[in-house]
Amino acid sequence: MLLLVYWFSPITLVATYWLGYNDLVPVALLTLTLYSIRHQKNWTAGLALAAAISAKLSMAAALPFFLIYFQHNRPHRKFLPDFAKAFAVGAVLFLLPFV
């Protein structure tokens, strides 16, 4: 409920659409990626990161940090293939129309 109140608040709508501060959406998607990784929802995390990068290319700077995180944490290393597959699928779905 709180999330709906945030996204439909007049301040968020004005800042996002009228003033053109469109960083809210990619940052929200990047936050969803972090939340999904924390709760081991790797497909959701990969798709959310691909969506964040397609929304704003500067979010691609976060990709190496996620890869390093998966590589250096032994318990999470086994989730890297699923994350990478989901990211690849999301990248094709979200970025292919722009090619």
Coordinates of N, CA and C in Angstrom, one line a residue, residues 8 11 23 29 31 33 40-41 45 64 73 75 93 99:
F8 N 2.0 7.1 -6.8 CA 0.9 7.9 -7.3 C 0.7 9.2 -6.6
I11 N 3.8 14.6 -6.0 CA 5.2 15.0 -6.1 C 6.0 14.1 -7.0
D23 N 15.0 9.9 -13.3 CA 15.9 9.0 -12.6 C 15.1 8.1 -11.6
L29 N 13.9 0.5 -10.2 CA 14.2 -0.8 -10.8 C 15.5 -1.4 -10.3
T31 N 16.7 -0.7 -7.3 CA 16.4 -1.1 -6.0 C 15.6 -2.5 -5.9
T33 N 16.1 -4.8 -8.1 CA 17.1 -5.7 -8.3 C 17.8 -6.1 -7.0
Q40 N 16.7 -13.9 -3.1 CA 17.1 -15.0 -4.0 C 16.0 -15.2 -5.1
K41 N 15.5 -14.2 -5.6 CA 14.7 -14.2 -6.8 C 15.5 -13.7 -8.0
A45 N 15.5 -10.4 -10.4 CA 16.6 -9.5 -10.3 C 17.2 -9.2 -11.7
P64 N 28.7 -4.4 -13.3 CA 29.9 -5.1 -12.7 C 29.9 -5.4 -11.2
N73 N 31.0 -14.1 -3.4 CA 30.2 -14.7 -2.4 C 29.9 -16.2 -2.7
P75 N 28.2 -18.6 -1.3 CA 26.8 -19.1 -1.2 C 25.9 -18.6 -2.4
L93 N 14.7 -8.5 -24.7 CA 13.3 -8.0 -24.7 C 13.2 -6.5 -24.7
V99 N 17.5 -1.3 -31.4 CA 18.6 -1.6 -32.3 C 18.2 -1.5 -33.8

